[in-house]
Structure formats: C-alpha cells, structure tokens
CSV table of C-alpha atoms and ligand atoms in Angstrom, one decimal:
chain,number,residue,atom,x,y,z
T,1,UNK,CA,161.8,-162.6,-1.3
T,2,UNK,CA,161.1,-161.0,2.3
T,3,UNK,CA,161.6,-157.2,2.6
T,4,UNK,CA,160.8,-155.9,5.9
T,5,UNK,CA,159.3,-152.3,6.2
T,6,UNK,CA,163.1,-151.3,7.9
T,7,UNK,CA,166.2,-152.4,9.2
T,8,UNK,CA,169.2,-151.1,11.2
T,9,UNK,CA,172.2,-150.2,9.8
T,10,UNK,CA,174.5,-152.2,11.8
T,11,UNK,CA,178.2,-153.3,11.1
T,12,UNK,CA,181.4,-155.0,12.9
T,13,UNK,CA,182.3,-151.3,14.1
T,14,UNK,CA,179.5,-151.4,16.5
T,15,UNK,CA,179.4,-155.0,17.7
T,16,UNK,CA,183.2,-154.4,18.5
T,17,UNK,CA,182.1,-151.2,20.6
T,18,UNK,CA,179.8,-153.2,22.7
T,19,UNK,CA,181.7,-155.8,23.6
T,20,UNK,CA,184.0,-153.3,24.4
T,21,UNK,CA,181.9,-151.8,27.1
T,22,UNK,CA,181.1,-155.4,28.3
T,23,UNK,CA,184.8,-156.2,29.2
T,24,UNK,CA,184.8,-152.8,30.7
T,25,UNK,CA,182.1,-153.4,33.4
T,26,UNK,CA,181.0,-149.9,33.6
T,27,UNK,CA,177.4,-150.8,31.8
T,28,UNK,CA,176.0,-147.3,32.9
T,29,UNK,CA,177.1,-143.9,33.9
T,30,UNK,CA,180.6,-144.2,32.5
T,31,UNK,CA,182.5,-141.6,29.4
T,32,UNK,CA,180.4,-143.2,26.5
T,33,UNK,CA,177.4,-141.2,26.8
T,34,UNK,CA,179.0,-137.8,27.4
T,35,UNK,CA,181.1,-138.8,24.1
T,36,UNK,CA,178.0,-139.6,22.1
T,37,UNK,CA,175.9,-137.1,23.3
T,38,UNK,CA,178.9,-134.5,22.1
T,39,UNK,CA,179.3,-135.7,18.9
T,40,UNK,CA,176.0,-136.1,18.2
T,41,UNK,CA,174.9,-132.3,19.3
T,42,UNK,CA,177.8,-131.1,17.5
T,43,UNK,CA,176.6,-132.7,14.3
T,44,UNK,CA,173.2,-131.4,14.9
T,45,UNK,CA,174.7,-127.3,16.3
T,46,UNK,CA,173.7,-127.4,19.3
T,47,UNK,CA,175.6,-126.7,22.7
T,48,UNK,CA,174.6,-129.1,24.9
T,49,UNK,CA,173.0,-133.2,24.6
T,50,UNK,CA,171.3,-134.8,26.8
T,51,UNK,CA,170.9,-138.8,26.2
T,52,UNK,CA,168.1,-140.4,27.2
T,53,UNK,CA,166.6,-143.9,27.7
T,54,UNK,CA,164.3,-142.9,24.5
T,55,UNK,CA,162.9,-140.3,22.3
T,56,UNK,CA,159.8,-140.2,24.5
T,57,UNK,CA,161.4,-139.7,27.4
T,58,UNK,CA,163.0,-137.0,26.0
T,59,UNK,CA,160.1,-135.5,25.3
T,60,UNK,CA,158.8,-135.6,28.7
T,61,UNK,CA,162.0,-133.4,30.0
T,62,UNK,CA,161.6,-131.3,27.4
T,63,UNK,CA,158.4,-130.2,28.8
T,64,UNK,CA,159.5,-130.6,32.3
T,65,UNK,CA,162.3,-128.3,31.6
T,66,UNK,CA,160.1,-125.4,30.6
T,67,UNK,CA,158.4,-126.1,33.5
T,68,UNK,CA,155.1,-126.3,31.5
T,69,UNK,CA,152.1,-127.7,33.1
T,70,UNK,CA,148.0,-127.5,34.3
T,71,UNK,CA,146.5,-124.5,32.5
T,72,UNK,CA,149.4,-124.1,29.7
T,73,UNK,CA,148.2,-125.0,26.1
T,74,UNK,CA,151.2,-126.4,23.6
T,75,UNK,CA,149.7,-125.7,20.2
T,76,UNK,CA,151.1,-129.4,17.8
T,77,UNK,CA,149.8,-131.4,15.1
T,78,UNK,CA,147.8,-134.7,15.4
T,79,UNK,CA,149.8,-136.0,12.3
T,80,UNK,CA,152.4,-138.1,14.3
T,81,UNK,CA,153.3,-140.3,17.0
T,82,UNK,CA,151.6,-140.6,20.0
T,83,UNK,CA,154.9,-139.4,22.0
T,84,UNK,CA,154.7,-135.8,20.9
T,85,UNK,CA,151.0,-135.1,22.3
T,86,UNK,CA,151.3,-137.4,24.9
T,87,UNK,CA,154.4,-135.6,26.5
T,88,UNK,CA,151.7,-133.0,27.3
T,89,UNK,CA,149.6,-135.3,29.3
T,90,UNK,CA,152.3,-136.3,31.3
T,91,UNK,CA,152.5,-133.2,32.7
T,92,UNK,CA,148.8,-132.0,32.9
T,93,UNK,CA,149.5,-129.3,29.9
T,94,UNK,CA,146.4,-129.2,26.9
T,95,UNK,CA,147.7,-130.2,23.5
T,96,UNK,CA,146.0,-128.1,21.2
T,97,UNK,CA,145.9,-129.4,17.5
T,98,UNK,CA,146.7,-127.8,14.1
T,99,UNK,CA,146.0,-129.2,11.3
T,100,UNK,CA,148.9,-130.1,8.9
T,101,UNK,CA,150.0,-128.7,5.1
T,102,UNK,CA,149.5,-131.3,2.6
T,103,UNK,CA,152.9,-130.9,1.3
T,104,UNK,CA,155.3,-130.6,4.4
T,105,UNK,CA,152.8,-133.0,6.2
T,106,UNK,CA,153.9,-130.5,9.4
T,107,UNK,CA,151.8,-127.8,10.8
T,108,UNK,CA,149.9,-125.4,9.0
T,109,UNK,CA,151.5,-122.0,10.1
T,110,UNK,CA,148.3,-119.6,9.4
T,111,UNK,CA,146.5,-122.5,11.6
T,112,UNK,CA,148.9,-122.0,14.3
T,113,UNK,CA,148.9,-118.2,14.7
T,114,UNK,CA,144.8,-118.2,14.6
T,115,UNK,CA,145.0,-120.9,17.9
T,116,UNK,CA,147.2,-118.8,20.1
T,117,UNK,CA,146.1,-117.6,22.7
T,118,UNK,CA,146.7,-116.0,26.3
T,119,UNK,CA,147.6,-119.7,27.7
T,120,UNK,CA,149.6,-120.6,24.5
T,121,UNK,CA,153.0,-120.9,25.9
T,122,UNK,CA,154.8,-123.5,23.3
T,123,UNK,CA,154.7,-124.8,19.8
T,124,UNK,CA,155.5,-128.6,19.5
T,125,UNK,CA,156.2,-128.8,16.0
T,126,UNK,CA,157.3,-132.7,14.8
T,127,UNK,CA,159.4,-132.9,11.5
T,128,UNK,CA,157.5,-136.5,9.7
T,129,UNK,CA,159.1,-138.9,7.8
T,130,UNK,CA,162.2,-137.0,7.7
T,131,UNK,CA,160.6,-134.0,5.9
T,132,UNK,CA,161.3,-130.0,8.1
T,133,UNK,CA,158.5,-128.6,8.5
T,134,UNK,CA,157.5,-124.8,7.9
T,135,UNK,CA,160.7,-123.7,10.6
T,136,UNK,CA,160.9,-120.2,9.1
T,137,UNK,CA,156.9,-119.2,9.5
T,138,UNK,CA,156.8,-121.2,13.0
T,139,UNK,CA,159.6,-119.3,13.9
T,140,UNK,CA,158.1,-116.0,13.2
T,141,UNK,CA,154.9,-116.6,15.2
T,142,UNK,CA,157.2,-117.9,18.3
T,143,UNK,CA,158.9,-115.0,17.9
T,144,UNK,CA,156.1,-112.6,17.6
T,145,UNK,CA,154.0,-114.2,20.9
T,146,UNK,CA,156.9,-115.0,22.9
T,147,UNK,CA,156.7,-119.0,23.1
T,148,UNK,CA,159.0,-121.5,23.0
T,149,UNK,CA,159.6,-123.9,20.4
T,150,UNK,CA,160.3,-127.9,21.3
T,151,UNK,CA,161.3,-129.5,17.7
T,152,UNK,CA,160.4,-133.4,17.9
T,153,UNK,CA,162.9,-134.0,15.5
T,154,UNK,CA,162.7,-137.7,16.4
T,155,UNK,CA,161.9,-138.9,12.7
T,156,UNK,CA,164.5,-136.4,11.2
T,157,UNK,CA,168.4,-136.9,12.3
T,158,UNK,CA,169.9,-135.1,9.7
T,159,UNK,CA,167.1,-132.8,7.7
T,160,UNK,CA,168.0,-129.6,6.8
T,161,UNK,CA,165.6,-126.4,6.4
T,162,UNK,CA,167.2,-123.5,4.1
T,163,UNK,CA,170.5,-125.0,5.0
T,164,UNK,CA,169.8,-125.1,8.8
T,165,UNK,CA,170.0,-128.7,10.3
T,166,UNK,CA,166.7,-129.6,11.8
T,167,UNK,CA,167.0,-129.8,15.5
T,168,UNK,CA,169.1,-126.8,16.0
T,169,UNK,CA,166.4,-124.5,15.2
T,170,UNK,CA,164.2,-124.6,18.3
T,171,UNK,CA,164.4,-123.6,22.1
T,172,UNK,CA,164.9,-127.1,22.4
T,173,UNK,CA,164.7,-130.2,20.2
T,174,UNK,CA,164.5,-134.2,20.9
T,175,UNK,CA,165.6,-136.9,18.7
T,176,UNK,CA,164.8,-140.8,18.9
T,177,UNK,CA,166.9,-143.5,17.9
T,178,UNK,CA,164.8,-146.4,18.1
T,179,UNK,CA,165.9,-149.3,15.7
T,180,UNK,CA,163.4,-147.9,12.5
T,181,UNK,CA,165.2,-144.3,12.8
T,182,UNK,CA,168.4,-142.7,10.7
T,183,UNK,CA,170.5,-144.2,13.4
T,184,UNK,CA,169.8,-146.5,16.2
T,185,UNK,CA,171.5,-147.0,20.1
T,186,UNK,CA,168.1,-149.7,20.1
T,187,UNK,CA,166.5,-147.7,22.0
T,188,UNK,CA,167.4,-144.5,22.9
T,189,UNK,CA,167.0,-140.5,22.8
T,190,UNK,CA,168.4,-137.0,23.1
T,191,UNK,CA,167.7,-133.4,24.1
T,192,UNK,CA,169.5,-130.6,22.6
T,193,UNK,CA,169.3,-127.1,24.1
T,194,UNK,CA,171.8,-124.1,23.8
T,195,UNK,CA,171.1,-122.5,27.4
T,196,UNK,CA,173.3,-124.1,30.4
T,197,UNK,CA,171.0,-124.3,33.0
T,198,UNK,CA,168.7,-126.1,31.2
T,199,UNK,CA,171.3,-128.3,30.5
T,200,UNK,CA,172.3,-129.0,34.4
T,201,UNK,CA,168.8,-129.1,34.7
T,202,UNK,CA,167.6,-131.9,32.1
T,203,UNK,CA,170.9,-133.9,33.4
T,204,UNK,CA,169.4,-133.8,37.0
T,205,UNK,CA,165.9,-134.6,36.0
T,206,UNK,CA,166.8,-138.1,33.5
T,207,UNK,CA,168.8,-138.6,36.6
T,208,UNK,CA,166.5,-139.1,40.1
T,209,UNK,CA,167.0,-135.3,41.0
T,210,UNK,CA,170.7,-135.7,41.5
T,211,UNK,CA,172.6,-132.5,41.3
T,212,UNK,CA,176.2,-132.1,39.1
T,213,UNK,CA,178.0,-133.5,42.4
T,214,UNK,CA,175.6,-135.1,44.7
T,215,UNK,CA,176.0,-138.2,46.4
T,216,UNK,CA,174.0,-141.5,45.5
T,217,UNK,CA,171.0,-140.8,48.1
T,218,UNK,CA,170.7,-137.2,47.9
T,219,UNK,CA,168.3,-135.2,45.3
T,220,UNK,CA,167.5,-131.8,44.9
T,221,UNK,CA,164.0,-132.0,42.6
T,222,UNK,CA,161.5,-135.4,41.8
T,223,UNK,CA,163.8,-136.3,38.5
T,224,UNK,CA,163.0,-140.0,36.7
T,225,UNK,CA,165.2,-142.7,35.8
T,226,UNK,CA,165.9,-141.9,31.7
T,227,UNK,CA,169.3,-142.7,31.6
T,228,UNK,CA,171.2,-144.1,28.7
T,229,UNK,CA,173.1,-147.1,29.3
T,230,UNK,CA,176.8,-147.4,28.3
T,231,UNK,CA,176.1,-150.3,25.5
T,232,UNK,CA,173.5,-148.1,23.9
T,233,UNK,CA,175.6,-144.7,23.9
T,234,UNK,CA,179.1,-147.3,22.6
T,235,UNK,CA,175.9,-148.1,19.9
T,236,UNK,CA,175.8,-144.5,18.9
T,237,UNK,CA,179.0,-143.3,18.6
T,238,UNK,CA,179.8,-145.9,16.2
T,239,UNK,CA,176.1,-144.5,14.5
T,240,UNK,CA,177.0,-141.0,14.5
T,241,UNK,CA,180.4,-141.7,12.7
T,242,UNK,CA,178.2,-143.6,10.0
T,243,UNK,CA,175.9,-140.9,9.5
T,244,UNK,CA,176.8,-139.4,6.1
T,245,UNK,CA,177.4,-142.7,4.7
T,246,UNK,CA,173.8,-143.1,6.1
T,247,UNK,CA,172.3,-140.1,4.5
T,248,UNK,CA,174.1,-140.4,1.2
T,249,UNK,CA,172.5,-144.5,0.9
T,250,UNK,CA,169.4,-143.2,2.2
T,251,UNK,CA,169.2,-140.8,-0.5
T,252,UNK,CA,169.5,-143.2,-3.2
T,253,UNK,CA,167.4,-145.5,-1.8
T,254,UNK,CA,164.8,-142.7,-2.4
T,255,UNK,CA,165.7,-141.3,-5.6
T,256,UNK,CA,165.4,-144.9,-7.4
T,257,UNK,CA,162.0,-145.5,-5.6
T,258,UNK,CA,161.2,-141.8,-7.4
T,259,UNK,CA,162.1,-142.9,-10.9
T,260,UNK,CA,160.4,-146.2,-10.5
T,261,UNK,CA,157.6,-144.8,-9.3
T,262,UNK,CA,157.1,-141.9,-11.5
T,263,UNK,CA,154.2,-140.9,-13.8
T,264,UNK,CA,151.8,-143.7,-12.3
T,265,UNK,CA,148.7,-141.5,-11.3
T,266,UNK,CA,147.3,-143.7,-8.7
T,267,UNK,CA,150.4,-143.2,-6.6
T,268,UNK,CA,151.0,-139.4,-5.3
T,269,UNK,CA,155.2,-139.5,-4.2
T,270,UNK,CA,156.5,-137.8,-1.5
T,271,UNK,CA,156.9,-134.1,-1.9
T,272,UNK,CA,160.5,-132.7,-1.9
T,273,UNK,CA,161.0,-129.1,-1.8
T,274,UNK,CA,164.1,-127.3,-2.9
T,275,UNK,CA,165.0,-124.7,0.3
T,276,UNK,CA,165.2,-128.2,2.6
T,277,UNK,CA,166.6,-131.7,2.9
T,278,UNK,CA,164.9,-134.8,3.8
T,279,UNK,CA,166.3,-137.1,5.7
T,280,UNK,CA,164.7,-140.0,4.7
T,281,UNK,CA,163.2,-141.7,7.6
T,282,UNK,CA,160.4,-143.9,5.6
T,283,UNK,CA,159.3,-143.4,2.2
T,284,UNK,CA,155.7,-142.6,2.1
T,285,UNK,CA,153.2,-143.0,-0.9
T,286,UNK,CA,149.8,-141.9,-1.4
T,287,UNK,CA,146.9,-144.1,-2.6
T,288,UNK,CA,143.5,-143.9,-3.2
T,289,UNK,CA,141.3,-144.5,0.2
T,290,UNK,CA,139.7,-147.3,-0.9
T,291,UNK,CA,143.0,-149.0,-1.7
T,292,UNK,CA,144.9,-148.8,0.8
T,293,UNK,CA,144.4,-151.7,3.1
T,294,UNK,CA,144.3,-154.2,0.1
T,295,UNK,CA,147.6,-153.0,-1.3
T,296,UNK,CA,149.2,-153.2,2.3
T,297,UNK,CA,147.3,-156.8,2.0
T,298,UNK,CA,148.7,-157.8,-1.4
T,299,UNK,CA,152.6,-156.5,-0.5
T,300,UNK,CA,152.2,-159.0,2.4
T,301,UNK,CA,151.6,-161.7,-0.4
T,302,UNK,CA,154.9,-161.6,-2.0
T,303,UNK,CA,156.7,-160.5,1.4
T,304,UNK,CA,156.9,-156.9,1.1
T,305,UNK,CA,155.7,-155.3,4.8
T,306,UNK,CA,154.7,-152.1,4.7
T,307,UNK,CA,152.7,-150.0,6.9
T,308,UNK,CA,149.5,-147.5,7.0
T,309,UNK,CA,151.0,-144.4,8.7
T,310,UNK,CA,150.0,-142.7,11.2
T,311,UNK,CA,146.9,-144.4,11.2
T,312,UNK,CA,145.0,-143.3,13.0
T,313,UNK,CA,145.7,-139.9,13.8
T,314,UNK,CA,146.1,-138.5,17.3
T,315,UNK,CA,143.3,-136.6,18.1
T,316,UNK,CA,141.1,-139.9,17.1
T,317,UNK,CA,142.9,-142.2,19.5
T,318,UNK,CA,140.4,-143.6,22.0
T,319,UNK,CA,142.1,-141.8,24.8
T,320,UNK,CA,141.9,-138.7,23.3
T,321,UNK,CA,138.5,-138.6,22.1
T,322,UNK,CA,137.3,-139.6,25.5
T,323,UNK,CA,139.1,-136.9,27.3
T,324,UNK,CA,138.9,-134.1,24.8
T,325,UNK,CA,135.8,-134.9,22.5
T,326,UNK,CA,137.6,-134.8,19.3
T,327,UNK,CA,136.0,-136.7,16.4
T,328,UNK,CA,136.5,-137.5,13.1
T,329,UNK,CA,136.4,-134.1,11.0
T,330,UNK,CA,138.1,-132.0,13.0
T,331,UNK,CA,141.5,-131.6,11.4
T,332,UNK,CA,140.7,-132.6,7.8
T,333,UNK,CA,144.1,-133.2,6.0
T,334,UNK,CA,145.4,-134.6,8.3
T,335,UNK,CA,143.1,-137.5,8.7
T,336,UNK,CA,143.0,-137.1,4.9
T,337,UNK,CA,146.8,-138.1,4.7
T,338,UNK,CA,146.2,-140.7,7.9
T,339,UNK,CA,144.0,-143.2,5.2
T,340,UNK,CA,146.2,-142.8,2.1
T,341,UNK,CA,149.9,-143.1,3.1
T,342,UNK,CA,151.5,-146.3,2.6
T,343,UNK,CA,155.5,-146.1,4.1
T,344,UNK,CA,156.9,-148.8,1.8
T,345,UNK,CA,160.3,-150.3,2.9
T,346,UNK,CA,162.9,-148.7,3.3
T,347,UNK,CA,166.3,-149.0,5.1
T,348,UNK,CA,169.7,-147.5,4.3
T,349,UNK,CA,171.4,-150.3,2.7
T,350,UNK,CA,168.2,-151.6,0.8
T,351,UNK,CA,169.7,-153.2,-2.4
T,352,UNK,CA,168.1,-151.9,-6.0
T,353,UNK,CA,166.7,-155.3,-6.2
T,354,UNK,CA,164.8,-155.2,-3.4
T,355,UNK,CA,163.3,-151.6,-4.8
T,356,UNK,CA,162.3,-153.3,-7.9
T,357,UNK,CA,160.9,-155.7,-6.3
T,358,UNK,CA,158.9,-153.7,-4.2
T,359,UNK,CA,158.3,-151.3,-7.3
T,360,UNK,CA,157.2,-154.2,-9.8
T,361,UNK,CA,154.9,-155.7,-7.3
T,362,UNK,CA,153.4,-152.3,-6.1
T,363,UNK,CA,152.9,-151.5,-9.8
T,364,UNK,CA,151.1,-154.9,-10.7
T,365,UNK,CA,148.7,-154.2,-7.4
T,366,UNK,CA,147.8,-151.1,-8.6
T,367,UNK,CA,146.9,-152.3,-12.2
T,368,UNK,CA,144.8,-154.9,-10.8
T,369,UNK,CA,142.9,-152.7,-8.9
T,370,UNK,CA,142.3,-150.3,-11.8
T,371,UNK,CA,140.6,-152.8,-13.1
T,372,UNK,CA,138.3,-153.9,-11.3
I,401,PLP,C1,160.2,-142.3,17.2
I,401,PLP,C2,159.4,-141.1,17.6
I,401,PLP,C3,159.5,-140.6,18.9
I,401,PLP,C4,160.2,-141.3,20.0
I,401,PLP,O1,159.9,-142.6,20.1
I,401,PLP,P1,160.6,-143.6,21.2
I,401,PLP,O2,160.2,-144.9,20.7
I,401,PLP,O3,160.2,-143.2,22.5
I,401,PLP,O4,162.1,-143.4,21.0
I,401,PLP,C5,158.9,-139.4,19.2
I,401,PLP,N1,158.2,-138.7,18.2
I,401,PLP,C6,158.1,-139.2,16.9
I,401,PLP,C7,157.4,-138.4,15.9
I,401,PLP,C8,158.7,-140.4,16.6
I,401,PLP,O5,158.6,-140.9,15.4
C-alpha cells in the first residue's frame, strides 16, 4: 500500500467547473473570483475577500495594507511556515518571536504582552495544524496597546474558537489553499477584512496599483501582480460548497486515528480543547526526539509518507540566524515541538483502511524501538 502524507479533495463538480471557464475564454479577471471570494468570506464572517495568487501573497498585502514597515516590530511565533515571518521582511518590518503554548501550539499570550513595546504595532498570530490559538487573551492585549491583529489562518479554513470561526476574529485574516489545505483552488489565497477601504485598497495593490475604474495603463500606488485566475477561483467555488462535507470526513479521519492511537505512551496525540474546533489540517503526533527520524524512515518502508513539522523552526532558518542572531535556545518549546512532531497522513476522504494501516505500522515501529 502507498499512502501519501495528503491529497486533494477533488470530484467531477470541479473538473466540470474548469472546463467551463475554458470554453469561456475569460481565464482571468472575469465573475468567478468575485463569486468565490463572496462565498467564501461569507462562510468565514467577514465583509469583504480578497483572492489572491496564494496564501503568501496574501500575507504580504496584508502588511502592506496596514502600511507597516522599517522601524515597526510585528510580535509572531517561530512555530510555522516561513510565509508568516517572512511577510515582514518583505516590507522591512522586525518580526519579533514568542514562544508558543505546548498545547495550542500558537503563541504564548503572557510572552506576548512582556515583548510589546513602543514600536509594537501588530500581532501576527498563525492558527497550526488547524488548531485556534489563544484568540480571546491575544485579543485583550491588542485591545489594551492598540495594535492590530493579522490572523494567518492559512492552515485553519474552518476552526472555530468559543464558537467564533477563526479568520473573522482579527483586523484582518489570510487563508491559503494550496493543494495540502482544507480546500484547494491549487494554488491560491484570500484576505478578509471588515473595513472598506482597506478593501478597495488590497484590490488595487494584488492588482498593479489600478484603481476600482482605471484604465489598463494607469495606476494610482506600486501594487504587484497577485491575482487569482478564473480556473483557480471556478476551483474554489466548487471547494467552498464542499466544505462541511469536508469538515465532517475530516473529523472522522481524526477521531479513528485518536482511538487507534490511544493509551500508547510513546505517542503524545494532538490536544483538543473543548471551547474550540479544529479543523484538521494534518494530524500531528509526538515522539520521543531520538525517534523521530527513524519512524519517518521506517513509514517510508511500507509506503506511509509522513513528515517532521515545522522542522526547523523559523528563527533557526539560515536566513534568519544570519540576519538576526537567533540560535538554538532561544524559544524553547517551540523548537521542543519542532524535533517531536510527526504529521502522519491525512486527507479528507482517507479510507479506515488506510488509518489502520498507518496505525498498525506506526504501532509495530514504535515497539521495535522500545526495544532496542
Ligand atoms: C500554507 C501556509 C501559508 C500560505 O502558503 P502558500 O503556499 O503561499 O499558499 C501561510 N502560512 C501558513 C502557516 C501556511 O501553512
């Protein structure tokens, strides 16, 4: 058997929409991607979308909208993706690091509030592996020094904190629908914001500068070229109507990997916590340091990818190190977390078969190497 670490959920509905949109011959700037991106931020609760060329790009506007730059800090966590610090560089802006919780895996509110300072001006918090993070204690320290919150909700399309969907909480929040997300347009983003002019403003910027009505040459601002093509937006709609089907699958897919994982004491599970819902975006497990490599090593043996994650963490990628002298140390659990985690694989319409498969296998590994 070959199980690969995840898979898009993709049926005739969506194969039907893009060829659609290839008989059409408008490939880009046509009605799809307003439809999606109002679907989409209507499922989410907020106002406006935005659709982008991908969740990184979306990023970068985000920033660009608040207009944040040199000598503004963003306080985030170095337990993610390189996008979500790197949307920083882009625009001269410091990241500044907190360490994460052990259990939410997202940043460690009491952290945050001692970093602020007088150049603090945002909190980047990323919700990981479909898990919210802290939103209620991050909220209260926005609130209290007047900065603005940019979700990177990229890994969690459809997680809710105390009832609240994840993405609607924040100034603004960005979502990514790369092919190993909840839903997929290939590649592929959003922004989400409540306030209009933003709005007008993010459209111009993923779109060269151009104002609402401007002709082809003219541009008001230096803006980038992020759109979303036509065949990717056709994509999403299709997703978006797919997505409690999604969530309800990619629930189960969880809960049998729970039960057949549970009460083995060299695995730690993922944490679930009652006031929020996870989405589900890869099913993480914990091992013992030591073993983590040769269980990725011995998966691959009988088929089964899976994947150190994230490995390493931010702050210790080359780049970063060089500019900013980080080393290993400095934020603890995270880098902790970073040389456990194993995401096994998971995708929404993974067959219990293929979980106990992955779950005998997994099992026999570990006995082995309690063994020797
Ligand atoms: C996927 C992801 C992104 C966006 O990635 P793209 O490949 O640019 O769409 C951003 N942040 C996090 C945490 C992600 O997992």
């Amino acid at each position: 058997m070959k199980i690969p670490l995840s898979k898009p959920y993709i049926g005739a509905e969506e194969i039907k929409a893009v060829e659609e949109v290839l008989r059409s011959n408008v490939l880009s700037m046509g009605e799809r991607v307003s439809r999606f991106e109002e679907t989409f931020s209507e499922f989410i609760g907020k106002k406006y979308g935005v659709a982008v060329n991908s969740g990184t790009s979306g990023l970068h506007l985000a920033v660009k909208a608040f207009e944040i730059g040199p000598g503004d800090e963003v306080l985030t966590t170095p337990f993610s993706f390189i996008a979500s610090a790197n949307c920083l560089l882009y625009e001269g802006a410091q990241p500044v690091f907190v360490d994460v919780e052990e259990d939410s895996l997202g940043m460690d509110p009491e952290q945050v509030e001692s970093k602020v300072t007088d150049k603090t001006v945002a909190i980047l918090p990323v919700h990981v592996f479909g898990q919210p993070c802290n939103m209620g204690e991050i909220e209260r320290i926005a609130k209290k020094h007047s900065l603005k919150i940019i979700e990177d909700a990229c890994e969690s399309i459809g997680s809710k904190y105390q009832g609240v969907t994840v993405g609607s909480i924040g100034d603004m929040s960005v979502f990514g629908f790369y092919p190993n997300k909840q839903i997929t347009t290939g590649e592929g983003g959003m922004v989400l914001t409540d306030d209009e002019n933003k709005y007008q403003l993010l459209k111009s910027l993923r779109n060269q500068g151009r104002g609402e009505s401007m002709q082809w040459l003219s541009h008001d601002r230096i803006g980038y070229n992020y759109r979303m093509s036509e065949i990717s937006a056709a994509i999403g709609i299709e997703q978006v109507k797919k997505l409690h089907e999604v969530s309800t699958k990619r629930r189960a897919v969880a809960r049998e990997y729970l039960q057949e994982l549970a009460n083995i004491d060299e695995i730690k599970l993922p944490n679930t916590f009652s006031d929020r819902t996870h989405s589900w975006f890869v099913f993480a497990i914990r091992v013992k340091q030591a073993w983590r490599d040769k269980v990725i090593e011995e998966l691959q043996k009988v088929g089964i990818q899976s994947k150190a994650y994230f490995y390493p963490c931010i702050h210790l990628q080359k780049f970063y190190r060089e500019k900013f002298g980080y080393s290993e140390g400095d934020f603890p659990i995270a880098e902790k977390l970073s040389k456990e985690i194993i995401a096994l694989p998971f995708f929404t319409d993974m067959g219990e078969g293929e979980i106990q498969y992955v779950c005998r296998n997994l099992k026999r590994i570990i006995r082995e190497l309690g063994r020797s």
